[in-house]
Amino acid sequence: MTDTLVYSRKLRIATGSKRTTKVWQNRESEWRDIVKSLQRVSYTGETVAQYHDMGKREKDERKDVGGFVGGYLEDGRRLTQKVKLRSMLTLDADSPSASFKDDLTRVLGENAYALYSTHSYTKEKPRYRVVVPLSEDVEPDAYQAVARKVADDIGMHHFDPTTFDTARLFYWPSAPTGGDFECAVNDKPLLEPKRVLAAYVDWRDCTSWPTSANETAIRKTDFKKLGEPTEKPGLIGLFAGCTPSREPSRDISLTCMNRRTTPTATPTRPGRRRAVLSSTTISSHTAITARTR
């Protein structure tokens, strides 16, 4: 079927032979060729029961048959700050409810996508990966806005809250010996990211991006821990007191600003750098929290 896919374009992806690969290979591949790879499953020798009895580290080794990032990585480094563009959405449906496939069809039935099962998949506890090619490449912040809106329309509860990481790795399909494998392909026009972004009043305002219940709870907890900035001593309290907002802690925490530095233009201070604020994603905290749990 993939040879006869009507809808396809060249997509920029980065591939690695292992999750620990230091330098990933940037390349361009036709969507139909990527689909072929997603339809091929590697069986890794252990039985389903043996796999589920393994510890996390051994499971990670078993399912690591190489993978891809759905975008271009500067210098081939799989780091959030090195993602320069995304060409596809990659969504982890780790806790799909019984309505998941119907919800997916309801939202993306008129767009191209591929759905395949994970190494941990069983009929009793299904887990899926969803790959949605985009009609054009998008910058990392726009990717976040598009991915979150699509996931929210399908049902945020189906997805892992860290799935919106721009440097997210997807393994190529694999399964235990004798395990079940599913793959479904929808041959429709590629999703237009501009149409998704148009659903926002201002997609650049990341406080308007949909979040999972887990992320919302984390953010509320963080606000309580931070306290009221206007009551803090020193420069923090002074700065917060000058902020024209009734809720400075909320405004500052949710504007998704990230410090970076650039060389100063002052010739007498060539070694100095000045701080610049730029927008970044709101998934970073969730990813860090998930890794430390």
mmCIF file of C-alpha atoms in Angstrom:
data_model
loop_
_atom_site.group_PDB
_atom_site.id
_atom_site.type_symbol
_atom_site.label_atom_id
_atom_site.label_comp_id
_atom_site.label_asym_id
_atom_site.label_seq_id
_atom_site.Cartn_x
_atom_site.Cartn_y
_atom_site.Cartn_z
ATOM 1 C CA MET A 1 0.000 0.000 0.000
ATOM 2 C CA THR A 2 2.815 2.429 0.807
ATOM 3 C CA ASP A 3 4.059 2.361 -2.790
ATOM 4 C CA THR A 4 0.694 3.698 -3.858
ATOM 5 C CA LEU A 5 0.295 6.390 -1.209
ATOM 6 C CA VAL A 6 -1.224 9.399 -2.923
ATOM 7 C CA TYR A 7 -0.125 11.963 -0.348
ATOM 8 C CA SER A 8 3.569 12.356 0.430
ATOM 9 C CA ARG A 9 6.381 14.883 0.573
ATOM 10 C CA LYS A 10 10.014 14.921 1.622
ATOM 11 C CA LEU A 11 10.330 15.344 5.377
ATOM 12 C CA ARG A 12 13.385 16.283 7.386
ATOM 13 C CA ILE A 13 14.138 13.782 10.129
ATOM 14 C CA ALA A 14 17.161 12.793 12.204
ATOM 15 C CA THR A 15 17.974 9.120 12.771
ATOM 16 C CA GLY A 16 20.159 7.274 15.264
ATOM 17 C CA SER A 17 21.116 3.618 15.666
ATOM 18 C CA LYS A 18 20.611 3.848 19.463
ATOM 19 C CA ARG A 19 18.984 6.235 21.925
ATOM 20 C CA THR A 20 22.491 7.001 23.206
ATOM 21 C CA THR A 21 23.777 8.048 19.772
ATOM 22 C CA LYS A 22 25.827 11.227 20.182
ATOM 23 C CA VAL A 23 25.529 12.564 16.632
ATOM 24 C CA TRP A 24 22.259 11.918 14.812
ATOM 25 C CA GLN A 25 22.055 11.850 11.032
ATOM 26 C CA ASN A 26 19.911 14.564 9.451
ATOM 27 C CA ARG A 27 18.259 13.444 6.254
ATOM 28 C CA GLU A 28 15.274 13.962 3.979
ATOM 29 C CA SER A 29 12.869 11.086 3.419
ATOM 30 C CA GLU A 30 9.593 10.774 1.575
ATOM 31 C CA TRP A 31 6.637 10.212 3.872
ATOM 32 C CA ARG A 32 5.807 7.015 1.970
ATOM 33 C CA ASP A 33 9.309 5.685 2.719
ATOM 34 C CA ILE A 34 9.001 6.567 6.404
ATOM 35 C CA VAL A 35 5.695 4.686 6.461
ATOM 36 C CA LYS A 36 7.429 1.615 5.044
ATOM 37 C CA SER A 37 9.845 1.721 7.976
ATOM 38 C CA LEU A 38 6.952 2.068 10.413
ATOM 39 C CA GLN A 39 5.315 -1.039 8.956
ATOM 40 C CA ARG A 40 8.415 -3.184 9.496
ATOM 41 C CA VAL A 41 8.663 -4.624 12.996
ATOM 42 C CA SER A 42 11.809 -6.052 14.600
ATOM 43 C CA TYR A 43 11.253 -9.013 16.915
ATOM 44 C CA THR A 44 13.798 -8.969 19.710
ATOM 45 C CA GLY A 45 13.930 -12.568 20.958
ATOM 46 C CA GLU A 46 12.369 -12.454 24.421
ATOM 47 C CA THR A 47 8.773 -13.528 24.996
ATOM 48 C CA VAL A 48 6.036 -11.106 26.032
ATOM 49 C CA ALA A 49 6.091 -12.471 29.586
ATOM 50 C CA GLN A 50 9.881 -12.209 29.802
ATOM 51 C CA TYR A 51 9.803 -8.611 28.585
ATOM 52 C CA HIS A 52 7.209 -7.531 31.121
ATOM 53 C CA ASP A 53 9.209 -9.174 33.923
ATOM 54 C CA MET A 54 12.287 -7.101 33.059
ATOM 55 C CA GLY A 55 13.416 -3.992 34.905
ATOM 56 C CA LYS A 56 13.281 -0.591 33.211
ATOM 57 C CA ARG A 57 16.935 -0.571 32.122
ATOM 58 C CA GLU A 58 16.696 -3.972 30.439
ATOM 59 C CA LYS A 59 13.405 -3.018 28.789
ATOM 60 C CA ASP A 60 15.030 0.134 27.416
ATOM 61 C CA GLU A 61 17.815 -1.965 25.900
ATOM 62 C CA ARG A 62 15.420 -4.486 24.354
ATOM 63 C CA LYS A 63 13.194 -1.960 22.603
ATOM 64 C CA ASP A 64 16.100 0.210 21.423
ATOM 65 C CA VAL A 65 16.299 -0.824 17.782
ATOM 66 C CA GLY A 66 17.200 2.698 16.704
ATOM 67 C CA GLY A 67 14.862 5.585 16.190
ATOM 68 C CA PHE A 68 14.149 9.000 14.779
ATOM 69 C CA VAL A 69 13.338 12.594 15.678
ATOM 70 C CA GLY A 70 10.755 14.252 13.448
ATOM 71 C CA GLY A 71 12.840 17.288 12.551
ATOM 72 C CA TYR A 72 16.267 18.802 11.907
ATOM 73 C CA LEU A 73 18.931 18.750 14.644
ATOM 74 C CA GLU A 74 21.711 21.312 14.490
ATOM 75 C CA ASP A 75 25.105 19.546 14.604
ATOM 76 C CA GLY A 76 23.175 16.293 14.893
ATOM 77 C CA ARG A 77 22.695 16.797 18.650
ATOM 78 C CA ARG A 78 19.443 15.569 20.185
ATOM 79 C CA LEU A 79 19.002 18.495 22.545
ATOM 80 C CA THR A 80 15.994 20.780 22.839
ATOM 81 C CA GLN A 81 18.046 23.869 21.991
ATOM 82 C CA LYS A 82 19.407 22.117 18.880
ATOM 83 C CA VAL A 83 16.025 21.432 17.271
ATOM 84 C CA LYS A 84 15.734 23.913 14.429
ATOM 85 C CA LEU A 85 12.486 22.722 12.857
ATOM 86 C CA ARG A 86 9.905 19.963 12.999
ATOM 87 C CA SER A 87 8.365 18.274 9.973
ATOM 88 C CA MET A 88 5.907 15.982 11.777
ATOM 89 C CA LEU A 89 4.001 15.518 15.017
ATOM 90 C CA THR A 90 5.029 12.537 17.150
ATOM 91 C CA LEU A 91 2.577 11.699 19.930
ATOM 92 C CA ASP A 92 2.888 9.000 22.624
ATOM 93 C CA ALA A 93 -0.472 7.425 23.391
ATOM 94 C CA ASP A 94 0.656 5.575 26.501
ATOM 95 C CA SER A 95 -2.702 5.519 28.263
ATOM 96 C CA PRO A 96 -5.308 5.319 25.491
ATOM 97 C CA SER A 97 -8.871 4.764 26.577
ATOM 98 C CA ALA A 98 -11.327 2.569 24.673
ATOM 99 C CA SER A 99 -12.354 5.564 22.548
ATOM 100 C CA PHE A 100 -8.824 6.419 21.393
ATOM 101 C CA LYS A 101 -9.019 5.189 17.806
ATOM 102 C CA ASP A 102 -12.430 6.761 17.319
ATOM 103 C CA ASP A 103 -11.123 10.036 18.763
ATOM 104 C CA LEU A 104 -8.103 9.871 16.465
ATOM 105 C CA THR A 105 -10.295 9.315 13.412
ATOM 106 C CA ARG A 106 -12.654 12.103 14.468
ATOM 107 C CA VAL A 107 -9.826 14.659 14.562
ATOM 108 C CA LEU A 108 -7.359 13.374 11.947
ATOM 109 C CA GLY A 109 -9.593 11.298 9.706
ATOM 110 C CA GLU A 110 -9.067 13.741 6.841
ATOM 111 C CA ASN A 111 -5.310 13.988 7.323
ATOM 112 C CA ALA A 112 -2.326 11.701 6.840
ATOM 113 C CA TYR A 113 -1.009 9.789 9.835
ATOM 114 C CA ALA A 114 0.530 6.493 10.846
ATOM 115 C CA LEU A 115 -0.323 4.631 14.035
ATOM 116 C CA TYR A 116 1.822 1.780 15.351
ATOM 117 C CA SER A 117 2.025 -0.205 18.561
ATOM 118 C CA THR A 118 4.931 -0.037 21.014
ATOM 119 C CA HIS A 119 7.157 -2.825 22.310
ATOM 120 C CA SER A 120 5.086 -2.908 25.522
ATOM 121 C CA TYR A 121 1.793 -3.277 23.662
ATOM 122 C CA THR A 122 -0.669 -5.979 24.607
ATOM 123 C CA LYS A 123 -4.335 -6.225 23.672
ATOM 124 C CA GLU A 124 -5.192 -5.804 27.344
ATOM 125 C CA LYS A 125 -2.958 -2.743 27.745
ATOM 126 C CA PRO A 126 -2.493 -1.121 24.323
ATOM 127 C CA ARG A 127 0.103 1.596 23.762
ATOM 128 C CA TYR A 128 0.583 3.449 20.489
ATOM 129 C CA ARG A 129 2.780 5.925 18.676
ATOM 130 C CA VAL A 130 1.116 8.406 16.331
ATOM 131 C CA VAL A 131 3.102 10.116 13.562
ATOM 132 C CA VAL A 132 1.459 13.016 11.710
ATOM 133 C CA PRO A 133 3.372 14.517 8.762
ATOM 134 C CA LEU A 134 2.971 18.274 8.302
ATOM 135 C CA SER A 135 2.439 20.015 4.993
ATOM 136 C CA GLU A 136 5.291 22.387 5.863
ATOM 137 C CA ASP A 137 8.071 22.577 8.433
ATOM 138 C CA VAL A 138 7.501 24.569 11.617
ATOM 139 C CA GLU A 139 9.739 26.187 14.203
ATOM 140 C CA PRO A 140 9.952 24.548 17.662
ATOM 141 C CA ASP A 141 7.499 26.912 19.408
ATOM 142 C CA ALA A 142 4.933 26.505 16.639
ATOM 143 C CA TYR A 143 5.408 22.748 16.887
ATOM 144 C CA GLN A 144 4.458 22.863 20.547
ATOM 145 C CA ALA A 145 1.338 24.885 19.812
ATOM 146 C CA VAL A 146 0.245 22.597 16.966
ATOM 147 C CA ALA A 147 1.007 19.321 18.776
ATOM 148 C CA ARG A 148 -0.786 20.402 21.935
ATOM 149 C CA LYS A 149 -3.863 21.610 20.067
ATOM 150 C CA VAL A 150 -4.137 18.385 18.066
ATOM 151 C CA ALA A 151 -3.594 16.243 21.184
ATOM 152 C CA ASP A 152 -6.192 18.273 23.068
ATOM 153 C CA ASP A 153 -8.741 17.846 20.282
ATOM 154 C CA ILE A 154 -8.148 14.075 20.272
ATOM 155 C CA GLY A 155 -8.155 13.929 24.070
ATOM 156 C CA MET A 156 -5.181 15.007 26.190
ATOM 157 C CA HIS A 157 -5.783 12.127 28.611
ATOM 158 C CA HIS A 158 -4.661 9.626 25.949
ATOM 159 C CA PHE A 159 -1.131 11.047 25.787
ATOM 160 C CA ASP A 160 2.021 11.079 27.871
ATOM 161 C CA PRO A 161 2.504 14.668 29.199
ATOM 162 C CA THR A 162 6.157 14.673 28.044
ATOM 163 C CA THR A 163 5.234 13.814 24.451
ATOM 164 C CA PHE A 164 5.451 17.465 23.347
ATOM 165 C CA ASP A 165 9.220 17.602 23.830
ATOM 166 C CA THR A 166 10.612 18.950 20.545
ATOM 167 C CA ALA A 167 13.628 16.602 20.744
ATOM 168 C CA ARG A 168 11.392 13.589 21.400
ATOM 169 C CA LEU A 169 12.783 10.263 20.190
ATOM 170 C CA PHE A 170 10.527 7.627 18.649
ATOM 171 C CA TYR A 171 11.883 4.085 18.381
ATOM 172 C CA TRP A 172 11.346 2.212 15.153
ATOM 173 C CA PRO A 173 8.750 -0.553 15.617
ATOM 174 C CA SER A 174 9.742 -3.601 17.649
ATOM 175 C CA ALA A 175 7.996 -6.342 19.600
ATOM 176 C CA PRO A 176 8.800 -9.414 21.704
ATOM 177 C CA THR A 177 8.776 -12.766 19.923
ATOM 178 C CA GLY A 178 5.159 -13.838 19.625
ATOM 179 C CA GLY A 179 3.955 -10.374 20.561
ATOM 180 C CA ASP A 180 1.204 -8.520 18.734
ATOM 181 C CA PHE A 181 1.990 -5.637 16.403
ATOM 182 C CA GLU A 182 -0.401 -3.091 14.926
ATOM 183 C CA CYS A 183 0.178 -0.502 12.234
ATOM 184 C CA ALA A 184 -2.442 1.618 10.491
ATOM 185 C CA VAL A 185 -1.879 4.246 7.815
ATOM 186 C CA ASN A 186 -4.280 7.002 6.783
ATOM 187 C CA ASP A 187 -3.554 8.180 3.231
ATOM 188 C CA LYS A 188 -5.010 11.675 3.240
ATOM 189 C CA PRO A 189 -3.684 15.234 2.711
ATOM 190 C CA LEU A 190 -0.919 16.295 5.096
ATOM 191 C CA LEU A 191 -1.957 18.370 8.096
ATOM 192 C CA GLU A 192 -1.578 22.115 7.539
ATOM 193 C CA PRO A 193 0.004 23.624 10.662
ATOM 194 C CA LYS A 194 -1.211 27.128 9.788
ATOM 195 C CA ARG A 195 -4.809 25.960 10.044
ATOM 196 C CA VAL A 196 -4.158 24.587 13.529
ATOM 197 C CA LEU A 197 -2.346 27.742 14.647
ATOM 198 C CA ALA A 198 -5.237 29.863 13.366
ATOM 199 C CA ALA A 199 -7.421 28.322 16.071
ATOM 200 C CA TYR A 200 -5.504 30.340 18.685
ATOM 201 C CA VAL A 201 -6.073 34.026 19.368
ATOM 202 C CA ASP A 202 -2.277 34.285 19.572
ATOM 203 C CA TRP A 203 -0.424 30.970 19.326
ATOM 204 C CA ARG A 204 2.807 32.631 20.516
ATOM 205 C CA ASP A 205 1.213 33.140 23.929
ATOM 206 C CA CYS A 206 2.100 29.794 25.475
ATOM 207 C CA THR A 207 -0.261 30.381 28.383
ATOM 208 C CA SER A 208 -3.039 29.597 25.892
ATOM 209 C CA TRP A 209 -1.564 26.223 24.918
ATOM 210 C CA PRO A 210 -3.522 23.197 26.168
ATOM 211 C CA THR A 211 -1.888 21.232 28.977
ATOM 212 C CA SER A 212 -2.474 17.846 30.536
ATOM 213 C CA ALA A 213 -4.041 17.544 33.972
ATOM 214 C CA ASN A 214 -0.639 16.491 35.309
ATOM 215 C CA GLU A 215 1.093 19.577 33.922
ATOM 216 C CA THR A 216 -1.606 21.866 35.313
ATOM 217 C CA ALA A 217 -1.227 20.324 38.775
ATOM 218 C CA ILE A 218 2.555 20.744 38.649
ATOM 219 C CA ARG A 219 2.258 24.401 37.654
ATOM 220 C CA LYS A 220 -0.225 25.134 40.449
ATOM 221 C CA THR A 221 2.098 23.450 42.963
ATOM 222 C CA ASP A 222 5.038 25.489 41.706
ATOM 223 C CA PHE A 223 3.105 28.759 42.092
ATOM 224 C CA LYS A 224 2.379 27.900 45.719
ATOM 225 C CA LYS A 225 6.031 27.038 46.359
ATOM 226 C CA LEU A 226 7.231 30.255 44.744
ATOM 227 C CA GLY A 227 5.105 32.448 46.984
ATOM 228 C CA GLU A 228 4.295 36.089 46.336
ATOM 229 C CA PRO A 229 7.250 37.822 44.610
ATOM 230 C CA THR A 230 6.272 41.279 45.884
ATOM 231 C CA GLU A 231 6.919 40.052 49.436
ATOM 232 C CA LYS A 232 10.409 38.739 48.681
ATOM 233 C CA PRO A 233 13.491 40.704 49.771
ATOM 234 C CA GLY A 234 15.993 42.464 47.533
ATOM 235 C CA LEU A 235 15.809 42.855 43.760
ATOM 236 C CA ILE A 236 13.174 40.138 43.275
ATOM 237 C CA GLY A 237 10.656 41.956 45.428
ATOM 238 C CA LEU A 238 11.587 45.306 43.891
ATOM 239 C CA PHE A 239 11.185 43.988 40.331
ATOM 240 C CA ALA A 240 7.891 42.251 41.115
ATOM 241 C CA GLY A 241 6.566 45.386 42.800
ATOM 242 C CA CYS A 242 7.239 47.345 39.623
ATOM 243 C CA THR A 243 5.421 44.815 37.431
ATOM 244 C CA PRO A 244 2.003 46.196 36.327
ATOM 245 C CA SER A 245 0.118 43.069 37.209
ATOM 246 C CA ARG A 246 -2.115 41.984 40.031
ATOM 247 C CA GLU A 247 -0.637 38.498 39.785
ATOM 248 C CA PRO A 248 3.067 38.992 39.045
ATOM 249 C CA SER A 249 4.034 35.469 40.000
ATOM 250 C CA ARG A 250 1.566 33.971 37.531
ATOM 251 C CA ASP A 251 2.430 36.350 34.702
ATOM 252 C CA ILE A 252 6.170 35.887 35.037
ATOM 253 C CA SER A 253 6.011 32.118 35.467
ATOM 254 C CA LEU A 254 3.729 31.564 32.489
ATOM 255 C CA THR A 255 5.259 33.863 29.901
ATOM 256 C CA CYS A 256 7.646 31.011 29.053
ATOM 257 C CA MET A 257 10.673 33.236 28.877
ATOM 258 C CA ASN A 258 14.111 31.727 28.674
ATOM 259 C CA ARG A 259 17.435 33.450 29.297
ATOM 260 C CA ARG A 260 20.084 33.301 26.644
ATOM 261 C CA THR A 261 23.136 35.496 26.136
ATOM 262 C CA THR A 262 24.543 37.383 23.188
ATOM 263 C CA PRO A 263 27.775 39.397 22.885
ATOM 264 C CA THR A 264 27.439 43.039 23.872
ATOM 265 C CA ALA A 265 27.901 45.752 21.298
ATOM 266 C CA THR A 266 30.080 47.757 23.723
ATOM 267 C CA PRO A 267 33.659 47.697 22.312
ATOM 268 C CA THR A 268 35.164 48.448 25.717
ATOM 269 C CA ARG A 269 33.646 45.268 27.208
ATOM 270 C CA PRO A 270 34.455 42.614 24.604
ATOM 271 C CA GLY A 271 34.324 39.766 27.094
ATOM 272 C CA ARG A 272 30.928 40.685 28.507
ATOM 273 C CA ARG A 273 27.626 39.235 27.406
ATOM 274 C CA ARG A 274 24.119 40.533 27.885
ATOM 275 C CA ALA A 275 21.085 38.485 28.775
ATOM 276 C CA VAL A 276 18.232 38.326 26.283
ATOM 277 C CA LEU A 277 14.776 36.907 26.871
ATOM 278 C CA SER A 278 13.272 34.627 24.297
ATOM 279 C CA SER A 279 10.257 32.377 24.206
ATOM 280 C CA THR A 280 10.670 28.685 24.843
ATOM 281 C CA THR A 281 8.448 25.698 25.443
ATOM 282 C CA ILE A 282 6.499 24.832 28.550
ATOM 283 C CA SER A 283 7.199 21.108 28.338
ATOM 284 C CA SER A 284 10.743 21.293 29.687
ATOM 285 C CA HIS A 285 9.712 21.383 33.344
ATOM 286 C CA THR A 286 7.385 18.444 32.880
ATOM 287 C CA ALA A 287 10.114 16.416 31.175
ATOM 288 C CA ILE A 288 12.579 17.145 33.967
ATOM 289 C CA THR A 289 9.974 16.290 36.595
ATOM 290 C CA ALA A 290 9.158 13.010 34.863
ATOM 291 C CA ARG A 291 12.820 12.008 34.717
ATOM 292 C CA THR A 292 13.351 12.655 38.397
ATOM 293 C CA ARG A 293 10.280 10.780 39.661
#
